[in-house]
Amino acid sequence: MTRMSRARVARRIAAGAAYGGGGVGLIGAAVVGLVLAEVRLARRHVGNGSGGRVPVADGVYGHAYDIPGEPPLRLTMLGDSTAAGQGVHRAGQTPGALLASGLAAVAERPVELRNVAVPGARSDDLDRQVALVLSAPTPVPDICVIMVGANDVTHRMHPTRSVRHLSAAVRRLRTAGAEVVVGTCPDLGTIEPVQQPLRWLARRASRQLAAAQTIGVVEQGGRTVSLGDLLGPEFEANPRELFGPDNYHPSAEGYATAAMAVLPTVCAALGLWPAEEERPDVSRREGFLPVARAAAEAASEAGTEVTAAMPTGPRGPWALLKRRRRRRVPEAEPATPSL
């Protein structure tokens, strides 16, 4: 699928999510039987994103930056097993802990992490997760990071429904005053045991959903970072190192790679990134594009950020596409439990 056709499909899915239409399916009915057979075969070798122990990483990071009387920044993770950190053994290896430590180092301020993500969750669970976040007695988070979409694809949730739930979650969090960064659907075509033709179909479905997610999130005032095949080359070159023991979830090195891509956008959303890097860099192919085209570009190149940039014009909403330089994430030290 070309980027232009992916942009058109993503626009139709996002429009269906916004206005209640049916949109388009992730895969044609003619190949459903074949895909289901391949899925059953693949599931003998990999998990479905649920089950397994997840380290508890909640707490305060960056105590070296304590300032009397100044509260810590508040970071909340929502989504599925990727956001929860399934597949690693230590709390400091989870993406939430890595992002909290990295954010503390950039802001020179402690960061309080709360993680409400659930292994196996699909986008329709975000309604419950957001309610949990907003009903807490603690202040609204300064920033929320959502990672979701893989289980929507593997469980064949209709993409318009998936995007509708994600858009609603972003809207509720933004209305409450939180900044929101979404790591869009990863490329399931990189999962080692998945064979053709399922690998090709999984890649196509993943990128299609990621592009539609980007449109929905940006229109609600959030930012996205394409996870896409961010780990694809590393997975193919050394899958045993970057996949966890179940060959489905990332290892500690894999989560660190993903956190390095997301951290700059988290910092930028909070106004902590250098001002000179906020201007589009033509040499890095950054710039202003119609949001659907920006979404398609991002889905094709992992680590790409998309954020709203201009009012709606004759060609629809516009967005700024950024390929930020990844920042090395410091190793997370044990957190102090929140009170």
mmCIF file of C-alpha atoms in Angstrom:
data_model
loop_
_atom_site.group_PDB
_atom_site.id
_atom_site.type_symbol
_atom_site.label_atom_id
_atom_site.label_comp_id
_atom_site.label_asym_id
_atom_site.label_seq_id
_atom_site.Cartn_x
_atom_site.Cartn_y
_atom_site.Cartn_z
ATOM 1 C CA MET A 1 0.000 0.000 0.000
ATOM 2 C CA THR A 2 1.429 3.389 -1.011
ATOM 3 C CA ARG A 3 1.595 6.285 1.423
ATOM 4 C CA MET A 4 -1.060 8.210 -0.506
ATOM 5 C CA SER A 5 -3.493 5.288 -0.467
ATOM 6 C CA ARG A 6 -2.695 4.708 3.221
ATOM 7 C CA ALA A 7 -3.512 8.367 3.851
ATOM 8 C CA ARG A 8 -6.884 7.986 2.133
ATOM 9 C CA VAL A 9 -7.730 4.827 4.075
ATOM 10 C CA ALA A 10 -6.624 6.402 7.362
ATOM 11 C CA ARG A 11 -8.760 9.467 6.663
ATOM 12 C CA ARG A 12 -11.800 7.246 6.024
ATOM 13 C CA ILE A 13 -11.234 5.255 9.214
ATOM 14 C CA ALA A 14 -10.800 8.423 11.289
ATOM 15 C CA ALA A 15 -13.908 9.963 9.734
ATOM 16 C CA GLY A 16 -15.863 6.813 10.510
ATOM 17 C CA ALA A 17 -14.640 6.941 14.103
ATOM 18 C CA ALA A 18 -15.650 10.588 14.442
ATOM 19 C CA TYR A 19 -19.063 10.333 12.813
ATOM 20 C CA GLY A 20 -20.049 6.778 13.616
ATOM 21 C CA GLY A 21 -19.640 5.350 10.124
ATOM 22 C CA GLY A 22 -18.462 1.884 9.304
ATOM 23 C CA GLY A 23 -15.245 2.928 7.613
ATOM 24 C CA VAL A 24 -13.193 0.108 6.111
ATOM 25 C CA GLY A 25 -11.972 -3.205 7.449
ATOM 26 C CA LEU A 26 -8.379 -4.049 8.188
ATOM 27 C CA ILE A 27 -8.373 -7.019 5.842
ATOM 28 C CA GLY A 28 -10.621 -8.219 3.041
ATOM 29 C CA ALA A 29 -13.155 -10.965 3.675
ATOM 30 C CA ALA A 30 -11.584 -13.123 0.955
ATOM 31 C CA VAL A 31 -8.483 -13.748 3.044
ATOM 32 C CA VAL A 32 -10.100 -14.069 6.472
ATOM 33 C CA GLY A 33 -10.028 -17.879 6.416
ATOM 34 C CA LEU A 34 -6.371 -17.984 5.501
ATOM 35 C CA VAL A 35 -5.473 -15.379 8.084
ATOM 36 C CA LEU A 36 -7.336 -17.193 10.846
ATOM 37 C CA ALA A 37 -5.453 -20.388 10.023
ATOM 38 C CA GLU A 38 -2.144 -18.524 10.183
ATOM 39 C CA VAL A 39 -3.155 -16.825 13.435
ATOM 40 C CA ARG A 40 -3.897 -20.161 15.070
ATOM 41 C CA LEU A 41 -0.503 -21.442 13.966
ATOM 42 C CA ALA A 42 1.295 -18.323 15.209
ATOM 43 C CA ARG A 43 -0.453 -18.421 18.572
ATOM 44 C CA ARG A 44 1.130 -21.792 19.233
ATOM 45 C CA HIS A 45 4.467 -19.968 19.309
ATOM 46 C CA VAL A 46 3.655 -16.523 20.732
ATOM 47 C CA GLY A 47 1.313 -15.212 23.380
ATOM 48 C CA ASN A 48 -1.699 -12.994 22.849
ATOM 49 C CA GLY A 49 -0.472 -10.100 24.964
ATOM 50 C CA SER A 50 -2.105 -11.234 28.178
ATOM 51 C CA GLY A 51 -0.974 -13.053 31.275
ATOM 52 C CA GLY A 52 2.448 -13.078 32.880
ATOM 53 C CA ARG A 53 3.890 -11.050 35.709
ATOM 54 C CA VAL A 54 4.419 -7.339 35.128
ATOM 55 C CA PRO A 55 6.855 -5.474 37.413
ATOM 56 C CA VAL A 56 5.273 -2.695 39.450
ATOM 57 C CA ALA A 57 7.173 0.494 38.637
ATOM 58 C CA ASP A 58 4.910 3.103 40.253
ATOM 59 C CA GLY A 59 6.674 5.649 42.413
ATOM 60 C CA VAL A 60 8.888 8.736 42.317
ATOM 61 C CA TYR A 61 12.019 8.896 40.142
ATOM 62 C CA GLY A 62 14.818 11.461 40.161
ATOM 63 C CA HIS A 63 15.143 12.269 43.848
ATOM 64 C CA ALA A 64 18.493 13.899 43.114
ATOM 65 C CA TYR A 65 16.491 16.822 41.714
ATOM 66 C CA ASP A 66 14.300 17.356 44.778
ATOM 67 C CA ILE A 67 13.426 21.006 45.391
ATOM 68 C CA PRO A 68 11.654 21.776 48.683
ATOM 69 C CA GLY A 69 8.096 22.895 48.093
ATOM 70 C CA GLU A 70 8.053 21.961 44.393
ATOM 71 C CA PRO A 71 5.907 18.936 43.549
ATOM 72 C CA PRO A 72 7.154 16.305 41.123
ATOM 73 C CA LEU A 73 5.948 16.125 37.549
ATOM 74 C CA ARG A 74 3.227 13.499 37.163
ATOM 75 C CA LEU A 75 3.500 10.899 34.383
ATOM 76 C CA THR A 76 0.825 8.264 33.777
ATOM 77 C CA MET A 77 1.055 5.270 31.424
ATOM 78 C CA LEU A 78 -2.077 3.820 29.836
ATOM 79 C CA GLY A 79 -2.659 1.084 27.292
ATOM 80 C CA ASP A 80 -1.694 -2.549 26.844
ATOM 81 C CA SER A 81 1.161 -4.880 27.749
ATOM 82 C CA THR A 82 3.706 -2.698 25.956
ATOM 83 C CA ALA A 83 2.812 0.273 28.152
ATOM 84 C CA ALA A 84 2.718 -1.963 31.224
ATOM 85 C CA GLY A 85 6.170 -3.400 30.504
ATOM 86 C CA GLN A 86 5.346 -7.075 30.191
ATOM 87 C CA GLY A 87 8.299 -9.225 29.225
ATOM 88 C CA VAL A 88 10.940 -7.835 31.604
ATOM 89 C CA HIS A 89 11.764 -8.783 35.167
ATOM 90 C CA ARG A 90 12.725 -5.523 36.868
ATOM 91 C CA ALA A 91 10.609 -2.397 37.351
ATOM 92 C CA GLY A 92 13.436 -0.191 36.112
ATOM 93 C CA GLN A 93 13.334 -1.935 32.727
ATOM 94 C CA THR A 94 9.709 -1.005 31.982
ATOM 95 C CA PRO A 95 9.013 1.841 29.537
ATOM 96 C CA GLY A 96 7.243 3.836 32.255
ATOM 97 C CA ALA A 97 10.267 3.754 34.552
ATOM 98 C CA LEU A 98 12.631 4.572 31.686
ATOM 99 C CA LEU A 99 10.499 7.529 30.590
ATOM 100 C CA ALA A 100 10.145 8.772 34.175
ATOM 101 C CA SER A 101 13.913 8.651 34.714
ATOM 102 C CA GLY A 102 14.606 10.316 31.374
ATOM 103 C CA LEU A 103 12.024 13.033 31.974
ATOM 104 C CA ALA A 104 13.449 13.710 35.438
ATOM 105 C CA ALA A 105 16.928 14.133 33.957
ATOM 106 C CA VAL A 106 15.736 16.557 31.267
ATOM 107 C CA ALA A 107 13.446 18.559 33.566
ATOM 108 C CA GLU A 108 15.854 18.333 36.514
ATOM 109 C CA ARG A 109 12.828 17.613 38.624
ATOM 110 C CA PRO A 110 11.442 14.439 40.228
ATOM 111 C CA VAL A 111 8.782 12.549 38.301
ATOM 112 C CA GLU A 112 5.966 10.575 39.885
ATOM 113 C CA LEU A 113 4.960 7.585 37.752
ATOM 114 C CA ARG A 114 1.601 5.843 37.799
ATOM 115 C CA ASN A 115 0.845 2.970 35.436
ATOM 116 C CA VAL A 116 -2.733 1.821 34.802
ATOM 117 C CA ALA A 117 -1.984 -0.121 31.600
ATOM 118 C CA VAL A 118 -3.223 -3.729 31.448
ATOM 119 C CA PRO A 119 -1.667 -6.621 29.491
ATOM 120 C CA GLY A 120 -4.060 -7.781 26.804
ATOM 121 C CA ALA A 121 -5.989 -4.495 26.765
ATOM 122 C CA ARG A 122 -7.564 -3.192 23.592
ATOM 123 C CA SER A 123 -8.565 0.368 22.863
ATOM 124 C CA ASP A 124 -12.030 -0.120 24.348
ATOM 125 C CA ASP A 125 -10.391 -0.582 27.771
ATOM 126 C CA LEU A 126 -9.081 2.990 27.613
ATOM 127 C CA ASP A 127 -12.507 4.238 28.745
ATOM 128 C CA ARG A 128 -12.022 2.427 32.048
ATOM 129 C CA GLN A 129 -8.355 3.378 32.374
ATOM 130 C CA VAL A 130 -9.036 7.076 31.809
ATOM 131 C CA ALA A 131 -11.860 7.005 34.355
ATOM 132 C CA LEU A 132 -9.430 5.450 36.838
ATOM 133 C CA VAL A 133 -6.905 8.219 36.209
ATOM 134 C CA LEU A 134 -9.367 11.104 36.408
ATOM 135 C CA SER A 135 -11.210 9.786 39.457
ATOM 136 C CA ALA A 136 -8.034 9.502 41.540
ATOM 137 C CA PRO A 137 -7.702 11.871 44.525
ATOM 138 C CA THR A 138 -4.307 12.990 43.200
ATOM 139 C CA PRO A 139 -3.970 15.918 40.754
ATOM 140 C CA VAL A 140 -4.458 15.360 37.030
ATOM 141 C CA PRO A 141 -1.221 14.057 35.438
ATOM 142 C CA ASP A 142 1.009 16.574 33.703
ATOM 143 C CA ILE A 143 1.400 14.105 30.868
ATOM 144 C CA CYS A 144 -0.095 10.772 29.851
ATOM 145 C CA VAL A 145 1.573 8.282 27.519
ATOM 146 C CA ILE A 146 -0.680 5.768 25.776
ATOM 147 C CA MET A 147 0.575 2.688 23.931
ATOM 148 C CA VAL A 148 -2.209 0.641 22.377
ATOM 149 C CA GLY A 149 -3.343 -1.025 19.166
ATOM 150 C CA ALA A 150 -1.572 -4.371 18.816
ATOM 151 C CA ASN A 151 -4.374 -6.334 20.470
ATOM 152 C CA ASP A 152 -6.938 -4.481 18.357
ATOM 153 C CA VAL A 153 -5.272 -5.955 15.275
ATOM 154 C CA THR A 154 -4.784 -9.481 16.627
ATOM 155 C CA HIS A 155 -8.378 -9.590 17.905
ATOM 156 C CA ARG A 156 -9.703 -8.005 14.691
ATOM 157 C CA MET A 157 -11.388 -5.053 16.374
ATOM 158 C CA HIS A 158 -12.861 -2.815 13.684
ATOM 159 C CA PRO A 159 -10.436 0.084 13.132
ATOM 160 C CA THR A 160 -13.143 2.753 13.337
ATOM 161 C CA ARG A 161 -14.145 1.436 16.754
ATOM 162 C CA SER A 162 -10.520 1.298 17.830
ATOM 163 C CA VAL A 163 -9.839 4.897 16.790
ATOM 164 C CA ARG A 164 -13.111 6.102 18.313
ATOM 165 C CA HIS A 165 -12.122 4.806 21.759
ATOM 166 C CA LEU A 166 -8.589 6.201 21.495
ATOM 167 C CA SER A 167 -9.811 9.612 20.335
ATOM 168 C CA ALA A 168 -12.313 9.765 23.195
ATOM 169 C CA ALA A 169 -9.577 8.913 25.709
ATOM 170 C CA VAL A 170 -7.291 11.642 24.376
ATOM 171 C CA ARG A 171 -10.136 14.170 24.387
ATOM 172 C CA ARG A 172 -11.036 13.422 28.024
ATOM 173 C CA LEU A 173 -7.436 13.666 29.191
ATOM 174 C CA ARG A 174 -6.775 16.872 27.247
ATOM 175 C CA THR A 175 -9.999 18.428 28.554
ATOM 176 C CA ALA A 176 -8.869 17.608 32.093
ATOM 177 C CA GLY A 177 -5.597 19.460 31.443
ATOM 178 C CA ALA A 178 -3.107 16.670 30.730
ATOM 179 C CA GLU A 179 -0.727 16.587 27.781
ATOM 180 C CA VAL A 180 -1.037 13.345 25.824
ATOM 181 C CA VAL A 181 1.495 11.391 23.756
ATOM 182 C CA VAL A 182 0.401 8.222 21.969
ATOM 183 C CA GLY A 183 2.780 5.539 20.758
ATOM 184 C CA THR A 184 0.796 4.236 17.796
ATOM 185 C CA CYS A 185 0.237 0.591 16.869
ATOM 186 C CA PRO A 186 3.552 -1.253 16.458
ATOM 187 C CA ASP A 187 4.331 -3.257 13.347
ATOM 188 C CA LEU A 188 3.202 -6.792 14.126
ATOM 189 C CA GLY A 189 4.980 -7.972 10.992
ATOM 190 C CA THR A 190 8.217 -7.956 13.000
ATOM 191 C CA ILE A 191 7.125 -10.774 15.322
ATOM 192 C CA GLU A 192 9.583 -13.577 14.642
ATOM 193 C CA PRO A 193 7.312 -16.667 14.556
ATOM 194 C CA VAL A 194 4.705 -15.023 12.290
ATOM 195 C CA GLN A 195 5.023 -16.349 8.743
ATOM 196 C CA GLN A 196 3.789 -15.179 5.356
ATOM 197 C CA PRO A 197 1.155 -14.264 4.332
ATOM 198 C CA LEU A 198 0.165 -13.290 7.870
ATOM 199 C CA ARG A 199 3.367 -11.264 8.291
ATOM 200 C CA TRP A 200 2.502 -9.069 5.292
ATOM 201 C CA LEU A 201 -1.134 -8.707 6.343
ATOM 202 C CA ALA A 202 -0.141 -7.915 9.930
ATOM 203 C CA ARG A 203 2.263 -5.226 8.729
ATOM 204 C CA ARG A 204 -0.374 -3.688 6.475
ATOM 205 C CA ALA A 205 -3.068 -3.765 9.155
ATOM 206 C CA SER A 206 -0.717 -2.352 11.799
ATOM 207 C CA ARG A 207 0.413 0.588 9.666
ATOM 208 C CA GLN A 208 -3.120 1.302 8.520
ATOM 209 C CA LEU A 209 -4.353 1.449 12.107
ATOM 210 C CA ALA A 210 -1.335 3.533 13.197
ATOM 211 C CA ALA A 211 -2.073 6.148 10.531
ATOM 212 C CA ALA A 212 -5.741 6.325 11.514
ATOM 213 C CA GLN A 213 -4.786 6.577 15.194
ATOM 214 C CA THR A 214 -2.526 9.509 14.371
ATOM 215 C CA ILE A 215 -5.335 11.449 12.716
ATOM 216 C CA GLY A 216 -7.706 10.808 15.625
ATOM 217 C CA VAL A 217 -5.145 11.759 18.278
ATOM 218 C CA VAL A 218 -3.906 14.911 16.573
ATOM 219 C CA GLU A 219 -7.446 16.148 15.996
ATOM 220 C CA GLN A 220 -8.039 15.877 19.755
ATOM 221 C CA GLY A 221 -4.917 17.855 20.657
ATOM 222 C CA GLY A 222 -2.509 15.018 21.370
ATOM 223 C CA ARG A 223 0.815 14.065 19.812
ATOM 224 C CA THR A 224 1.815 10.746 18.324
ATOM 225 C CA VAL A 225 5.064 8.875 17.926
ATOM 226 C CA SER A 226 5.135 6.065 15.397
ATOM 227 C CA LEU A 227 6.435 2.865 16.970
ATOM 228 C CA GLY A 228 5.855 1.066 13.672
ATOM 229 C CA ASP A 229 8.848 -1.076 12.750
ATOM 230 C CA LEU A 230 11.041 0.950 15.094
ATOM 231 C CA LEU A 231 12.564 -2.280 16.309
ATOM 232 C CA GLY A 232 12.183 -4.079 12.994
ATOM 233 C CA PRO A 233 15.825 -4.014 11.825
ATOM 234 C CA GLU A 234 17.024 -4.920 15.324
ATOM 235 C CA PHE A 235 14.446 -7.701 15.601
ATOM 236 C CA GLU A 236 15.493 -9.195 12.282
ATOM 237 C CA ALA A 237 19.205 -8.885 13.024
ATOM 238 C CA ASN A 238 19.077 -10.081 16.613
ATOM 239 C CA PRO A 239 15.579 -11.182 17.622
ATOM 240 C CA ARG A 240 16.783 -13.079 20.684
ATOM 241 C CA GLU A 241 18.217 -9.881 22.150
ATOM 242 C CA LEU A 242 15.368 -7.465 21.476
ATOM 243 C CA PHE A 243 12.431 -9.820 22.000
ATOM 244 C CA GLY A 244 11.585 -11.085 25.447
ATOM 245 C CA PRO A 245 11.559 -14.801 26.346
ATOM 246 C CA ASP A 246 8.055 -15.205 24.867
ATOM 247 C CA ASN A 247 9.173 -13.927 21.411
ATOM 248 C CA TYR A 248 6.270 -11.470 21.514
ATOM 249 C CA HIS A 249 7.041 -8.692 23.992
ATOM 250 C CA PRO A 250 10.175 -6.535 23.812
ATOM 251 C CA SER A 251 13.124 -7.274 26.058
ATOM 252 C CA ALA A 252 14.747 -4.656 28.277
ATOM 253 C CA GLU A 253 16.839 -3.493 25.301
ATOM 254 C CA GLY A 254 13.728 -3.298 23.139
ATOM 255 C CA TYR A 255 11.836 -1.162 25.652
ATOM 256 C CA ALA A 256 14.848 1.118 26.025
ATOM 257 C CA THR A 257 14.906 1.648 22.254
ATOM 258 C CA ALA A 258 11.206 2.533 22.249
ATOM 259 C CA ALA A 259 11.602 4.860 25.241
ATOM 260 C CA MET A 260 14.425 6.728 23.458
ATOM 261 C CA ALA A 261 12.027 7.460 20.600
ATOM 262 C CA VAL A 262 9.130 8.598 22.797
ATOM 263 C CA LEU A 263 11.065 10.676 25.359
ATOM 264 C CA PRO A 264 11.794 13.695 23.097
ATOM 265 C CA THR A 265 8.089 14.064 22.287
ATOM 266 C CA VAL A 266 7.151 13.770 25.962
ATOM 267 C CA CYS A 267 9.638 16.525 26.776
ATOM 268 C CA ALA A 268 8.461 18.699 23.873
ATOM 269 C CA ALA A 269 4.837 18.371 24.975
ATOM 270 C CA LEU A 270 5.848 19.773 28.368
ATOM 271 C CA GLY A 271 7.895 22.607 26.844
ATOM 272 C CA LEU A 272 11.201 21.069 27.928
ATOM 273 C CA TRP A 273 12.839 20.515 24.540
ATOM 274 C CA PRO A 274 15.276 23.120 23.116
ATOM 275 C CA ALA A 275 13.382 25.835 21.246
ATOM 276 C CA GLU A 276 15.700 25.640 18.234
ATOM 277 C CA GLU A 277 14.683 22.013 17.698
ATOM 278 C CA GLU A 278 10.995 22.935 17.485
ATOM 279 C CA ARG A 279 11.468 24.478 14.041
ATOM 280 C CA PRO A 280 11.113 22.063 11.105
ATOM 281 C CA ASP A 281 14.449 20.844 9.778
ATOM 282 C CA VAL A 282 14.212 20.472 6.007
ATOM 283 C CA SER A 283 17.367 18.357 5.929
ATOM 284 C CA ARG A 284 15.532 15.792 8.094
ATOM 285 C CA ARG A 285 12.441 15.943 5.853
ATOM 286 C CA GLU A 286 10.385 17.666 8.522
ATOM 287 C CA GLY A 287 7.585 20.075 7.751
ATOM 288 C CA PHE A 288 3.907 20.952 7.635
ATOM 289 C CA LEU A 289 1.571 18.518 5.876
ATOM 290 C CA PRO A 290 -2.149 17.731 5.743
ATOM 291 C CA VAL A 291 -2.728 15.538 8.782
ATOM 292 C CA ALA A 292 -3.680 12.439 6.774
ATOM 293 C CA ARG A 293 -0.494 12.653 4.718
ATOM 294 C CA ALA A 294 1.600 13.256 7.835
ATOM 295 C CA ALA A 295 -0.050 10.216 9.435
ATOM 296 C CA ALA A 296 0.806 8.032 6.454
ATOM 297 C CA GLU A 297 4.407 9.289 6.432
ATOM 298 C CA ALA A 298 4.755 8.564 10.147
ATOM 299 C CA ALA A 299 3.296 5.077 9.815
ATOM 300 C CA SER A 300 5.963 4.318 7.224
ATOM 301 C CA GLU A 301 8.878 5.597 9.320
ATOM 302 C CA ALA A 302 9.087 4.679 12.966
ATOM 303 C CA GLY A 303 10.106 7.253 15.548
ATOM 304 C CA THR A 304 8.281 10.048 13.710
ATOM 305 C CA GLU A 305 6.239 12.582 15.678
ATOM 306 C CA VAL A 306 3.041 14.195 14.458
ATOM 307 C CA THR A 307 1.352 17.095 16.215
ATOM 308 C CA ALA A 308 -1.341 19.626 15.274
ATOM 309 C CA ALA A 309 0.121 22.704 13.643
ATOM 310 C CA MET A 310 -2.392 24.860 11.811
ATOM 311 C CA PRO A 311 -6.124 25.582 11.743
ATOM 312 C CA THR A 312 -8.257 23.560 9.370
ATOM 313 C CA GLY A 313 -7.967 24.727 5.766
ATOM 314 C CA PRO A 314 -9.443 23.736 2.412
ATOM 315 C CA ARG A 315 -7.473 20.466 2.510
ATOM 316 C CA GLY A 316 -8.400 19.702 6.103
ATOM 317 C CA PRO A 317 -6.337 19.896 9.326
ATOM 318 C CA TRP A 318 -2.576 20.332 9.050
ATOM 319 C CA ALA A 319 0.133 18.842 11.208
ATOM 320 C CA LEU A 320 3.830 19.217 11.889
ATOM 321 C CA LEU A 321 5.874 16.121 11.148
ATOM 322 C CA LYS A 322 9.086 15.866 13.177
ATOM 323 C CA ARG A 323 11.878 13.329 13.192
ATOM 324 C CA ARG A 324 13.378 14.199 16.539
ATOM 325 C CA ARG A 325 16.840 13.121 17.536
ATOM 326 C CA ARG A 326 16.479 10.317 20.010
ATOM 327 C CA ARG A 327 17.795 10.943 23.482
ATOM 328 C CA ARG A 328 19.545 8.218 25.398
ATOM 329 C CA VAL A 329 17.409 7.179 28.342
ATOM 330 C CA PRO A 330 19.320 6.813 31.621
ATOM 331 C CA GLU A 331 18.984 3.552 33.476
ATOM 332 C CA ALA A 332 16.124 3.824 35.915
ATOM 333 C CA GLU A 333 16.995 3.653 39.596
ATOM 334 C CA PRO A 334 14.528 2.059 42.025
ATOM 335 C CA ALA A 335 11.603 4.348 42.623
ATOM 336 C CA THR A 336 10.364 5.573 45.976
ATOM 337 C CA PRO A 337 6.777 4.359 46.374
ATOM 338 C CA SER A 338 4.171 7.112 46.089
ATOM 339 C CA LEU A 339 2.322 8.040 49.231
#
